[in-house]
mmCIF file of C-alpha atoms in Angstrom:
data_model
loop_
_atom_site.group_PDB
_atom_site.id
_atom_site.type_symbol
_atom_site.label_atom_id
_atom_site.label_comp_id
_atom_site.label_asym_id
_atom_site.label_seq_id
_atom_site.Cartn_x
_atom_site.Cartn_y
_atom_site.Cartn_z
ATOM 1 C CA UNK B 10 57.060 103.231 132.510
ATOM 2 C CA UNK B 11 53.360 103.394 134.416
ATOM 3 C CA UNK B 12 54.229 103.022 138.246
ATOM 4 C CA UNK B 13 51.652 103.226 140.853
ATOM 5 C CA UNK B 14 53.173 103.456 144.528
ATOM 6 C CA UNK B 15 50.516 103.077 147.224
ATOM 7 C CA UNK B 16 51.408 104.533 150.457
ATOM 8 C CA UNK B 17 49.320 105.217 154.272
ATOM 9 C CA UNK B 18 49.130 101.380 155.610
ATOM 10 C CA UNK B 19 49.239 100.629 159.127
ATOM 11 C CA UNK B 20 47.995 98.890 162.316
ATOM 12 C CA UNK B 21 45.225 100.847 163.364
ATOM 13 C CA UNK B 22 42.171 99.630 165.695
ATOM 14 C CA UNK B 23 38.538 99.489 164.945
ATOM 15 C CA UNK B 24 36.737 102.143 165.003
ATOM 16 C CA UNK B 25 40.038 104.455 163.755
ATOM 17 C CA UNK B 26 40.518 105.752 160.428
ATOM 18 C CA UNK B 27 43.506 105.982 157.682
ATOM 19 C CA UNK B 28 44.363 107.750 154.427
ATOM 20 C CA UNK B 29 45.749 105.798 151.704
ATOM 21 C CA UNK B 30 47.449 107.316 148.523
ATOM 22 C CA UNK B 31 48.503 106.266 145.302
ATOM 23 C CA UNK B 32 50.771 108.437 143.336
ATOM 24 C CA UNK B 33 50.652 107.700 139.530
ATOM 25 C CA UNK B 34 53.606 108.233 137.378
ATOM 26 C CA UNK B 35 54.471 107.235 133.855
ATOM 27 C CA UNK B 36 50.737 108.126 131.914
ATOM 28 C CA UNK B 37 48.227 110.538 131.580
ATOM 29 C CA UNK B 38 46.697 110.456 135.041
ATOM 30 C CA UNK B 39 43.474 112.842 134.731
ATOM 31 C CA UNK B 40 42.459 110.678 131.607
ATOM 32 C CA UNK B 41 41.803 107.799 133.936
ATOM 33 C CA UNK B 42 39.253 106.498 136.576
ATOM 34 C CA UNK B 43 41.102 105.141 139.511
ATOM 35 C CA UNK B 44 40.340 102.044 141.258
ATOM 36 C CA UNK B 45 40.735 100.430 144.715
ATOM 37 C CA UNK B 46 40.795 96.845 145.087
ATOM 38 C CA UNK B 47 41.554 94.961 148.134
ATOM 39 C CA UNK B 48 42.797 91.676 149.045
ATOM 40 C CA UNK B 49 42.337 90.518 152.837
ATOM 41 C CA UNK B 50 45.000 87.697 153.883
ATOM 42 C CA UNK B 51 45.187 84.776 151.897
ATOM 43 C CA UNK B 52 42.260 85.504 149.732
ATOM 44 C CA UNK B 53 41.161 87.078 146.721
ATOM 45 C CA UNK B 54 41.025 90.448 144.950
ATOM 46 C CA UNK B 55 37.869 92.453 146.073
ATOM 47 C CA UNK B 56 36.662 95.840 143.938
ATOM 48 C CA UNK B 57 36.406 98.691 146.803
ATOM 49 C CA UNK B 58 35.879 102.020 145.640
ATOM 50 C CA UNK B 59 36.504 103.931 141.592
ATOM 51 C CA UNK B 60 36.642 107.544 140.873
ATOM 52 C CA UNK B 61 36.285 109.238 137.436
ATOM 53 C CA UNK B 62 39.170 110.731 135.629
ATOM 54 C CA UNK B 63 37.809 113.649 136.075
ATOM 55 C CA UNK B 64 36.334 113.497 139.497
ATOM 56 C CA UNK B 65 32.762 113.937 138.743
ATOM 57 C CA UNK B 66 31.404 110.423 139.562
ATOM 58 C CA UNK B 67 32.519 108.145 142.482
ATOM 59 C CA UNK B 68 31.034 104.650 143.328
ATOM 60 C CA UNK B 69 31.971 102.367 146.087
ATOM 61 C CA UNK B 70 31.003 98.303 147.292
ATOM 62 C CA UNK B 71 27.896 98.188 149.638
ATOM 63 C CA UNK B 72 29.867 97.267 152.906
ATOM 64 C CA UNK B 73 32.774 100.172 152.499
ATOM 65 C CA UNK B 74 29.613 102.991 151.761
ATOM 66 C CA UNK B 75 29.571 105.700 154.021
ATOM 67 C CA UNK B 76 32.858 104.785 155.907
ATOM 68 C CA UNK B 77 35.160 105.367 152.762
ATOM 69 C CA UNK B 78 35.641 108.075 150.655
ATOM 70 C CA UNK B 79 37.757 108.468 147.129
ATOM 71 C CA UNK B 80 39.041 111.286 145.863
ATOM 72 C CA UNK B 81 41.738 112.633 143.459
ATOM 73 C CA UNK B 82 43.872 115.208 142.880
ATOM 74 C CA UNK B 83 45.037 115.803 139.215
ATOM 75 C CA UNK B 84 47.709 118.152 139.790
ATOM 76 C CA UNK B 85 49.137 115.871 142.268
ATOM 77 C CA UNK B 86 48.526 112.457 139.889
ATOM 78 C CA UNK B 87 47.192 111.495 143.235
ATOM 79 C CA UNK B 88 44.459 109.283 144.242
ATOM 80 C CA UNK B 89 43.239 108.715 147.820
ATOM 81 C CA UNK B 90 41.464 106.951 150.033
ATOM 82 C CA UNK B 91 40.087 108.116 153.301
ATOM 83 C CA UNK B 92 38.892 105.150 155.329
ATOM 84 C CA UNK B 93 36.474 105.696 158.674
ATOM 85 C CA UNK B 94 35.166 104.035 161.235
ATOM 86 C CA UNK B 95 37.439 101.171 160.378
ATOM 87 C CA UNK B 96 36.789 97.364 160.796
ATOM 88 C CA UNK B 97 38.381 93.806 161.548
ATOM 89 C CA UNK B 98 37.191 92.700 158.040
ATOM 90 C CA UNK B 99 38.639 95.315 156.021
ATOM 91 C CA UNK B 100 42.289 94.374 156.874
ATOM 92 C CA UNK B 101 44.148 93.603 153.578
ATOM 93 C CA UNK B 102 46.414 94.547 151.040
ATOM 94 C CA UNK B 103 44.996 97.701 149.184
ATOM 95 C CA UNK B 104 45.924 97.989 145.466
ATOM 96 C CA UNK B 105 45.171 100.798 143.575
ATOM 97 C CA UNK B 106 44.880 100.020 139.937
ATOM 98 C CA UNK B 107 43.432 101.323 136.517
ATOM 99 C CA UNK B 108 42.172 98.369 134.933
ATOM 100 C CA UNK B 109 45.364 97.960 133.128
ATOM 101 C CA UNK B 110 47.908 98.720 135.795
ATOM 102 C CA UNK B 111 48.011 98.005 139.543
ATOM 103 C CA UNK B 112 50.147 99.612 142.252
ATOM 104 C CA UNK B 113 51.931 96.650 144.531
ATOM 105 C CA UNK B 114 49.835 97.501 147.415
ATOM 106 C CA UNK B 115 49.966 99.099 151.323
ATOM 107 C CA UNK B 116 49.065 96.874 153.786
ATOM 108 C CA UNK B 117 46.055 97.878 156.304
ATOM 109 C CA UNK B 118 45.751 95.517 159.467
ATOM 110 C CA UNK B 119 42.755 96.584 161.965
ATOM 111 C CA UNK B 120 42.870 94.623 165.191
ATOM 112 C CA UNK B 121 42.621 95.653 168.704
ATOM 113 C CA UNK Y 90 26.038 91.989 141.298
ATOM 114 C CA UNK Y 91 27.737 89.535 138.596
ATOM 115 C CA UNK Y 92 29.073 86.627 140.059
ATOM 116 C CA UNK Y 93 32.406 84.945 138.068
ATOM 117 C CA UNK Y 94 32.901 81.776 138.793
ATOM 118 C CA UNK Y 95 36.298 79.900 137.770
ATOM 119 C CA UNK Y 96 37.154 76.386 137.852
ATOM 120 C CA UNK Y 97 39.153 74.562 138.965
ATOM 121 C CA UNK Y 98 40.469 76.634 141.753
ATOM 122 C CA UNK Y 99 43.678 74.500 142.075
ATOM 123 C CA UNK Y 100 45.580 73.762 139.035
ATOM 124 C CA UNK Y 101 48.754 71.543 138.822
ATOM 125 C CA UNK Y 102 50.450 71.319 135.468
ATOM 126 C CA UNK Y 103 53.296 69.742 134.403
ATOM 127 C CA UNK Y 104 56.419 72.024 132.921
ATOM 128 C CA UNK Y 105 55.929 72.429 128.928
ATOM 129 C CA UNK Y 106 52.380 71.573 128.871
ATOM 130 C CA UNK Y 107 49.004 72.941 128.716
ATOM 131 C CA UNK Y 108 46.985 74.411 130.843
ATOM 132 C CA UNK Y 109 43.008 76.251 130.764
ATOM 133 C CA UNK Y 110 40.983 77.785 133.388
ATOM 134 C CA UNK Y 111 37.589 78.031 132.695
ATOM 135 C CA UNK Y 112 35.500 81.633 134.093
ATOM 136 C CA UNK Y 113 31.674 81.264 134.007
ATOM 137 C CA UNK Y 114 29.392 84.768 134.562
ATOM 138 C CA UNK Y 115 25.635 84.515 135.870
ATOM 139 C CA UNK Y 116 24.820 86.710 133.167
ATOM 140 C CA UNK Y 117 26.256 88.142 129.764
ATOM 141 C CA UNK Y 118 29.109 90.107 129.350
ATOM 142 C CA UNK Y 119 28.533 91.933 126.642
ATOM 143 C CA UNK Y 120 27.995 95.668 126.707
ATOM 144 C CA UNK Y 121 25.598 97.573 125.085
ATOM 145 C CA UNK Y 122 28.135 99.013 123.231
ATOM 146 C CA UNK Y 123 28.813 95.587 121.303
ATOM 147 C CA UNK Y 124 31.872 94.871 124.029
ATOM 148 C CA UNK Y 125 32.858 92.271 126.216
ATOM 149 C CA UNK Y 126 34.752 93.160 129.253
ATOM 150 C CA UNK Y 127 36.088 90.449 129.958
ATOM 151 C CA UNK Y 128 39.785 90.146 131.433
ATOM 152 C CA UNK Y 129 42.510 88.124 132.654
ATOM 153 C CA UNK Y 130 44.632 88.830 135.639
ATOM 154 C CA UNK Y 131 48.186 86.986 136.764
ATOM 155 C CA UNK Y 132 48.945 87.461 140.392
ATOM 156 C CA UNK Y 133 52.497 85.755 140.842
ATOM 157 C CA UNK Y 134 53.648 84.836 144.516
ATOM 158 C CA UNK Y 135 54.615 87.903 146.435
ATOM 159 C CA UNK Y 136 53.725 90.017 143.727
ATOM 160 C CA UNK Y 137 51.052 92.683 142.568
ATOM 161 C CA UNK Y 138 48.479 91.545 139.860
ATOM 162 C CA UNK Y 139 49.331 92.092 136.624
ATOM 163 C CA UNK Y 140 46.519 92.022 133.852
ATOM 164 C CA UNK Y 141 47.413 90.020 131.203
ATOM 165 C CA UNK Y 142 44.169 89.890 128.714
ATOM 166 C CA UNK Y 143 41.367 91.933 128.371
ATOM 167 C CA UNK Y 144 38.096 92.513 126.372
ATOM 168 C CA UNK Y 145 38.224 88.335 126.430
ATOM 169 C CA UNK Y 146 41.239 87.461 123.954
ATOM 170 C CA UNK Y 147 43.791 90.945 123.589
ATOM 171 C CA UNK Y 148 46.980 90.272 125.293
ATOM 172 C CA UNK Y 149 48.407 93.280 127.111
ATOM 173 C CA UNK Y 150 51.995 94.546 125.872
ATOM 174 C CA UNK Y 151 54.708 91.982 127.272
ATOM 175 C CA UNK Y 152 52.632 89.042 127.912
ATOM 176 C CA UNK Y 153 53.891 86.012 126.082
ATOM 177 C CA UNK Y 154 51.723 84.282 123.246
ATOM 178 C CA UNK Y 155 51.666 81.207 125.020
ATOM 179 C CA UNK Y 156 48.536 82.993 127.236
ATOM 180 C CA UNK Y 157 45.332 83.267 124.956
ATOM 181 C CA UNK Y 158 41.277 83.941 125.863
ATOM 182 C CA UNK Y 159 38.523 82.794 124.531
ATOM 183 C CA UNK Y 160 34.779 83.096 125.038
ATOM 184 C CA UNK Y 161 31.902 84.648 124.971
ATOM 185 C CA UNK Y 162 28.671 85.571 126.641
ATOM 186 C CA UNK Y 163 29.259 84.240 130.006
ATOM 187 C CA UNK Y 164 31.788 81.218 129.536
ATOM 188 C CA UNK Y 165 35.242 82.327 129.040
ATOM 189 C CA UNK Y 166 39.088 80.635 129.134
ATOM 190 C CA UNK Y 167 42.779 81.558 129.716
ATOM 191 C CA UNK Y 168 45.065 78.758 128.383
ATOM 192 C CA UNK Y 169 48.502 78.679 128.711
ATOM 193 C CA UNK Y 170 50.007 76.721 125.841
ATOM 194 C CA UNK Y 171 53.221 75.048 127.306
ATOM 195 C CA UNK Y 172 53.082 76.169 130.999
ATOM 196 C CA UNK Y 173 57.074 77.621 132.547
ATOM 197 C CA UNK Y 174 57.897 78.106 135.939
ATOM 198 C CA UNK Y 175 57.750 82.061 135.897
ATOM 199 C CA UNK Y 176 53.709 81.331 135.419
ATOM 200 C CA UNK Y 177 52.891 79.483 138.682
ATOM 201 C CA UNK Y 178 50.658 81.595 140.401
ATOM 202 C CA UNK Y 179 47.111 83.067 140.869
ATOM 203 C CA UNK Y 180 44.949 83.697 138.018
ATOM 204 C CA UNK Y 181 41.615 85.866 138.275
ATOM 205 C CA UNK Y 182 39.214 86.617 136.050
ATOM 206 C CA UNK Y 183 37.627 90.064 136.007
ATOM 207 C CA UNK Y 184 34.795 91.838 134.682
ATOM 208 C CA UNK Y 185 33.760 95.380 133.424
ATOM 209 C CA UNK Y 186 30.386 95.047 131.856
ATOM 210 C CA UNK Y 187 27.817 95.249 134.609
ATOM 211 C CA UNK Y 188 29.327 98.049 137.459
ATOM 212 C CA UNK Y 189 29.357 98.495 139.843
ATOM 213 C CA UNK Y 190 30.593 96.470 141.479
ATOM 214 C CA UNK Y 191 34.007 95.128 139.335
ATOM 215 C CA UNK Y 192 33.698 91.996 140.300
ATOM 216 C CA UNK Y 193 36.442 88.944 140.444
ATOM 217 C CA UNK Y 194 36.492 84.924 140.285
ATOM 218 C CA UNK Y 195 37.760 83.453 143.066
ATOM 219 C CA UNK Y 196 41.047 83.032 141.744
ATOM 220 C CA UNK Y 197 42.682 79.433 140.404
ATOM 221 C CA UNK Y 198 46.056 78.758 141.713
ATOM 222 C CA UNK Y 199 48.452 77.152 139.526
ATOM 223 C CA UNK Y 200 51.307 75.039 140.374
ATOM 224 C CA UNK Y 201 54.239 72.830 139.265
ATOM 225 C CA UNK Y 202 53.443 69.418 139.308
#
């Protein structure tokens, strides 16, 4: 069956950085764009970043641009996401999903 | 960006019977490629969402028929026909048209009354 395990979470203070990944089992992974989706404490889902199945295009929400990049790697059925220069308001739960199936999340707290 | 906008955002419903949430876009959904992408997305407590509908009425494999869509343009609904426990919580609606962003709704909680 599809599974989609999210990994790379932590505590981490502003200003810092983390890598998130989300390893993809159970489908064709390089036929798929990968999504990011966030969901700070308490509230809802938020769209954060999508990359093309086959890496060529990459777009990302207006506050995360230029702090967070996507990427992929095919052979790895492994989708990432390096986060910089980290803030209070981007602690949440970070999904990683494909429009029809989300991973169950790593959880990123930012606080000093 | 498109804006969703459900209603109510608290729902509580009585065991065995209905229940619709209502998901309004500030602009059309449909694609220029004749599609709506429109979907439906079940986040239970404690749990990771789950999409349930999508392109505004197909339910995804495993979801009960007691969920349907409906809708068009920019007014959409999820009913549930005779509500169960194992549905209580968070429903979103989603789209895919206009991107990005994906945007959400704000997310209508239901709960037993």
């Amino acid at each position: 069956q599809v599974q989609l395990v999210e990994s790379g979470g932590g505590v981490v203070q502003p200003g810092r950085s983390l890598r998130l990944s989300c390893v993809a089992s159970g489908f064709i992974f390089s036929s798929y764009g990968m999504h990011w989706v966030r969901q700070a404490p308490g509230k809802g889902l938020e769209w954060v970043a999508v990359i093309w199945s086959d890496g060529s295009n990459k777009y990302y929400r207006d506050s995360v641009k230029d702090r967070f990049t996507i990427s992929r790697d095919n052979s790895k059925n492994t989708v990432y996401l390096e986060m910089n220069n980290l803030r209070v308001e981007d602690t949440g739960v970070y999904h990683c999903m494909t429009l029809s199936y989300w991973g169950q999340g790593t959880l990123v707290t930012v606080s000093s | 960006d498109v804006v969703m906008t459900q209603s109510p955002l608290s729902l509580p419903v009585t065991l065995g019977q209905p229940a619709s949430i209502s998901c309004r876009s500030n602009q059309s959904l449909v694609h220029s490629d004749g599609n709506t992408y429109l979907n439906w997305i079940q986040q239970r407590p404690g749990q990771s969402p789950r999409r349930l509908i999508y392109k505004v009425s197909n339910r995804d494999s495993g979801v009960p028929d007691r969920f349907s869509g409906s809708g068009s343009g920019t007014d959409f609904t999820l009913k549930i026909s005779r509500v169960e426990a194992e549905d209580v919580g968070v429903y979103y609606c989603m789209q895919a048209t206009h991107w990005p962003p994906w945007t959400f709704g704000q997310g209508t909680k239901v709960e037993i009354k």
